[in-house]
C-alpha positions as a Python dict, from the first residue, in 0.01 Angstrom:
ca = {
    (1, 'X'): (0, 0, 0),
    (2, 'X'): (165, 330, -105),
    (3, 'X'): (203, 597, 159),
    (4, 'X'): (-48, 881, 134),
    (5, 'X'): (117, 1196, -6),
    (6, 'X'): (179, 1483, 238),
    (7, 'X'): (-52, 1781, 219),
    (8, 'X'): (67, 2042, -27),
    (9, 'X'): (141, 2292, 250),
    (10, 'X'): (358, 2045, 447),
    (11, 'X'): (728, 2042, 356),
    (12, 'X'): (912, 1718, 282),
    (13, 'X'): (1239, 1646, 460),
    (14, 'X'): (1519, 1550, 226),
    (15, 'X'): (1800, 1329, 351),
    (16, 'X'): (2132, 1450, 205),
    (17, 'X'): (2280, 1239, -74),
    (18, 'X'): (2593, 1049, 32),
    (19, 'X'): (2857, 842, -135),
    (20, 'X'): (2916, 625, 173),
    (21, 'X'): (2715, 550, 488),
    (22, 'X'): (2755, 785, 783),
    (23, 'X'): (2866, 503, 1013),
    (24, 'X'): (3104, 216, 940),
    (25, 'X'): (2979, -134, 1032),
    (26, 'X'): (3326, -183, 1185),
    (27, 'X'): (3240, 82, 1444),
    (28, 'X'): (2862, 43, 1473),
    (29, 'X'): (2644, -267, 1503),
    (30, 'X'): (2280, -214, 1399),
    (31, 'X'): (2011, -474, 1455),
    (32, 'X'): (1667, -405, 1312),
    (33, 'X'): (1382, -531, 1528),
    (34, 'X'): (1057, -612, 1347),
    (35, 'X'): (728, -778, 1429),
    (36, 'X'): (364, -689, 1402),
    (37, 'X'): (211, -440, 1644),
    (38, 'X'): (186, -612, 1982),
    (39, 'X'): (445, -881, 1905),
    (40, 'X'): (644, -784, 2215),
    (41, 'X'): (934, -599, 2053),
    (42, 'X'): (964, -338, 2327),
    (43, 'X'): (977, -592, 2609),
    (44, 'X'): (1253, -789, 2441),
    (45, 'X'): (1448, -478, 2349),
    (46, 'X'): (1448, -370, 2714),
    (47, 'X'): (1612, -697, 2810),
    (48, 'X'): (1871, -675, 2530),
    (49, 'X'): (1963, -324, 2646),
    (50, 'X'): (2008, -447, 3002),
    (51, 'X'): (2215, -754, 2918),
    (52, 'X'): (2405, -658, 2602),
    (53, 'X'): (2454, -282, 2637),
    (54, 'X'): (2253, -188, 2330),
    (55, 'X'): (2105, 156, 2280),
    (56, 'X'): (1739, 110, 2199),
    (57, 'X'): (1602, 342, 1934),
    (58, 'X'): (1230, 313, 1863),
    (59, 'X'): (1137, 464, 1529),
    (60, 'X'): (782, 509, 1655),
    (61, 'X'): (894, 682, 1976),
    (62, 'X'): (1122, 917, 1783),
    (63, 'X'): (835, 1010, 1554),
    (64, 'X'): (597, 1062, 1849),
    (65, 'X'): (856, 1283, 2020),
    (66, 'X'): (906, 1484, 1705),
    (67, 'X'): (533, 1535, 1651),
    (68, 'X'): (510, 1686, 2001),
    (69, 'X'): (830, 1888, 1984),
    (70, 'X'): (760, 2259, 2001),
    (71, 'X'): (846, 2426, 1673),
    (72, 'X'): (876, 2100, 1477),
    (73, 'X'): (839, 2155, 1104),
    (74, 'X'): (692, 1807, 1061),
    (75, 'X'): (488, 1755, 1379),
    (76, 'X'): (140, 1785, 1233),
    (77, 'X'): (235, 1580, 926),
    (78, 'X'): (368, 1296, 1143),
    (79, 'X'): (53, 1311, 1358),
    (80, 'X'): (-168, 1268, 1050),
    (81, 'X'): (26, 959, 930),
    (82, 'X'): (22, 794, 1274),
    (83, 'X'): (-351, 854, 1318),
    (84, 'X'): (-420, 691, 983),
    (85, 'X'): (-194, 393, 1058),
    (86, 'X'): (13, 467, 748),
    (87, 'X'): (389, 503, 711),
    (88, 'X'): (563, 834, 767),
    (89, 'X'): (779, 947, 470),
    (90, 'X'): (1112, 765, 466),
    (91, 'X'): (1331, 1075, 474),
    (92, 'X'): (1188, 1191, 808),
    (93, 'X'): (1232, 858, 983),
    (94, 'X'): (1582, 788, 848),
    (95, 'X'): (1702, 1135, 946),
    (96, 'X'): (1560, 1110, 1299),
    (97, 'X'): (1735, 776, 1347),
    (98, 'X'): (2067, 904, 1216),
    (99, 'X'): (2044, 1206, 1445),
    (100, 'X'): (1970, 985, 1746),
    (101, 'X'): (2262, 752, 1670),
    (102, 'X'): (2501, 1041, 1626),
    (103, 'X'): (2383, 1197, 1952),
    (104, 'X'): (2440, 868, 2137),
    (105, 'X'): (2788, 825, 2002),
    (106, 'X'): (2906, 1182, 2043),
    (107, 'X'): (2731, 1301, 2358),
    (108, 'X'): (2640, 986, 2556),
    (109, 'X'): (2955, 785, 2480),
    (110, 'X'): (2757, 488, 2353),
    (111, 'X'): (2931, 163, 2261),
    (112, 'X'): (2802, 161, 1902),
    (113, 'X'): (2545, -116, 1954),
    (114, 'X'): (2197, -12, 1836),
    (115, 'X'): (1863, -189, 1837),
    (116, 'X'): (1632, -8, 1597),
    (117, 'X'): (1278, -109, 1693),
    (118, 'X'): (991, -100, 1444),
    (119, 'X'): (1213, -18, 1148),
    (120, 'X'): (1246, -54, 853),
    (121, 'X'): (876, -77, 781),
    (122, 'X'): (911, -46, 400),
    (123, 'X'): (1167, -150, 142),
    (124, 'X'): (1263, 206, 61),
    (125, 'X'): (1344, 267, 429),
    (126, 'X'): (1558, -46, 445),
    (127, 'X'): (1753, 40, 132),
    (128, 'X'): (1800, 408, 220),
    (129, 'X'): (1914, 340, 574),
    (130, 'X'): (2172, 81, 470),
    (131, 'X'): (2299, 305, 192),
    (132, 'X'): (2305, 634, 383),
    (133, 'X'): (2342, 550, 756),
    (134, 'X'): (2487, 202, 821),
    (135, 'X'): (2445, -157, 693),
    (136, 'X'): (2260, -370, 948),
    (137, 'X'): (2403, -685, 1103),
    (138, 'X'): (2070, -863, 1087),
    (139, 'X'): (1695, -827, 1154),
    (140, 'X'): (1544, -976, 1470),
    (141, 'X'): (1189, -1070, 1369),
    (142, 'X'): (928, -1157, 1632),
    (143, 'X'): (674, -1379, 1457),
    (144, 'X'): (325, -1361, 1614),
    (145, 'X'): (-27, -1430, 1475),
    (146, 'X'): (-268, -1142, 1432),
    (147, 'X'): (-525, -1261, 1687),
    (148, 'X'): (-263, -1278, 1966),
    (149, 'X'): (-129, -932, 1879),
    (150, 'X'): (-477, -781, 1869),
    (151, 'X'): (-562, -915, 2213),
    (152, 'X'): (-237, -775, 2356),
    (153, 'X'): (-291, -432, 2200),
    (154, 'X'): (-651, -397, 2314),
    (155, 'X'): (-540, -482, 2669),
    (156, 'X'): (-252, -232, 2643),
    (157, 'X'): (-491, 34, 2513),
    (158, 'X'): (-681, 33, 2844),
    (159, 'X'): (-381, 201, 3012),
    (160, 'X'): (-137, 320, 2746),
    (161, 'X'): (-313, 638, 2641),
    (162, 'X'): (-179, 583, 2287),
    (163, 'X'): (-414, 712, 2017),
    (164, 'X'): (-343, 408, 1797),
    (165, 'X'): (-423, 140, 2058),
    (166, 'X'): (-787, 108, 1949),
    (167, 'X'): (-964, -151, 1733),
    (168, 'X'): (-985, 61, 1420),
    (169, 'X'): (-621, 176, 1424),
    (170, 'X'): (-503, -174, 1515),
    (171, 'X'): (-671, -321, 1206),
    (172, 'X'): (-506, -56, 988),
    (173, 'X'): (-166, -125, 1144),
    (174, 'X'): (-197, -500, 1084),
    (175, 'X'): (-282, -439, 719),
    (176, 'X'): (6, -199, 675),
    (177, 'X'): (252, -438, 841),
    (178, 'X'): (156, -735, 622),
    (179, 'X'): (156, -537, 298),
    (180, 'X'): (468, -325, 348),
    (181, 'X'): (686, -469, 627),
    (182, 'X'): (676, -842, 555),
    (183, 'X'): (845, -786, 215),
    (184, 'X'): (1135, -627, 411),
    (185, 'X'): (1162, -940, 628),
    (186, 'X'): (1157, -1161, 320),
    (187, 'X'): (1418, -944, 146),
    (188, 'X'): (1666, -975, 435),
    (189, 'X'): (1578, -1342, 485),
    (190, 'X'): (1704, -1416, 135),
    (191, 'X'): (2037, -1261, 239),
    (192, 'X'): (2057, -1478, 551),
    (193, 'X'): (2011, -1166, 766),
    (194, 'X'): (1698, -1257, 963),
    (195, 'X'): (1665, -1417, 1306),
    (196, 'X'): (1303, -1532, 1329),
    (197, 'X'): (1177, -1592, 1685),
    (198, 'X'): (821, -1723, 1760),
    (199, 'X'): (664, -1466, 1991),
    (200, 'X'): (345, -1630, 2119),
    (201, 'X'): (517, -1765, 2431),
    (202, 'X'): (573, -1593, 2763),
    (203, 'X'): (834, -1315, 2752),
    (204, 'X'): (1090, -1519, 2950),
    (205, 'X'): (1066, -1809, 2706),
    (206, 'X'): (1095, -1578, 2406),
    (207, 'X'): (1401, -1410, 2555),
    (208, 'X'): (1572, -1743, 2627),
    (209, 'X'): (1563, -1814, 2252),
    (210, 'X'): (1668, -1457, 2169),
    (211, 'X'): (1983, -1495, 2382),
    (212, 'X'): (2066, -1828, 2220),
    (213, 'X'): (2027, -1678, 1871),
    (214, 'X'): (2229, -1366, 1964),
    (215, 'X'): (2516, -1594, 2067),
    (216, 'X'): (2499, -1768, 1732),
    (217, 'X'): (2547, -1425, 1567),
    (218, 'X'): (2850, -1338, 1779),
    (219, 'X'): (2693, -1121, 2046),
    (220, 'X'): (2791, -1197, 2405),
    (221, 'X'): (2620, -1064, 2716),
    (222, 'X'): (2805, -793, 2905),
    (223, 'X'): (2953, -894, 3240),
}
């Protein structure tokens, strides 16, 4: 499903053209974290941050922060996309992620390990990020059926306060994920760059498999 075009009076953010990625994969390790809405990505990312020293960047959180930032040029545009359950223009998301990575490395003395949660959600995002920002090590994909995810989200919506945790938005988000994000998983899977983890089990059981698979990919827990 193509993204809806921005209103004519809303400017489009252009990521600068580059000959090489901003960050070298020798210095920075990027793991994409994908899964349908409610698959448990955030819970697992919290544990990976705790045990492996990753910096957790949520594309959705960065967009929500930007939409609420006073003086943001793109706040109302981002809000419209999120409300409709459609995908924010690639240039905005890629630039926000690059800015956050640079801030972590230069001001917070990060170790160069990044989990990027809920991204890339479309093929153009995947290709642009790897070309302009940094090639990923692999994609951690939490595989969960729609009925399980819907039940989790409706329960979360009772307390989360998020505008998109309601039945109508959830249905739109599922449709968007299947049509636009699953091709990204399949693309990286053909390259041997996907770790697929069944996510219907309890969080502790899911994480036990995540740790095992991380070890297979050369990531050890910090002491």
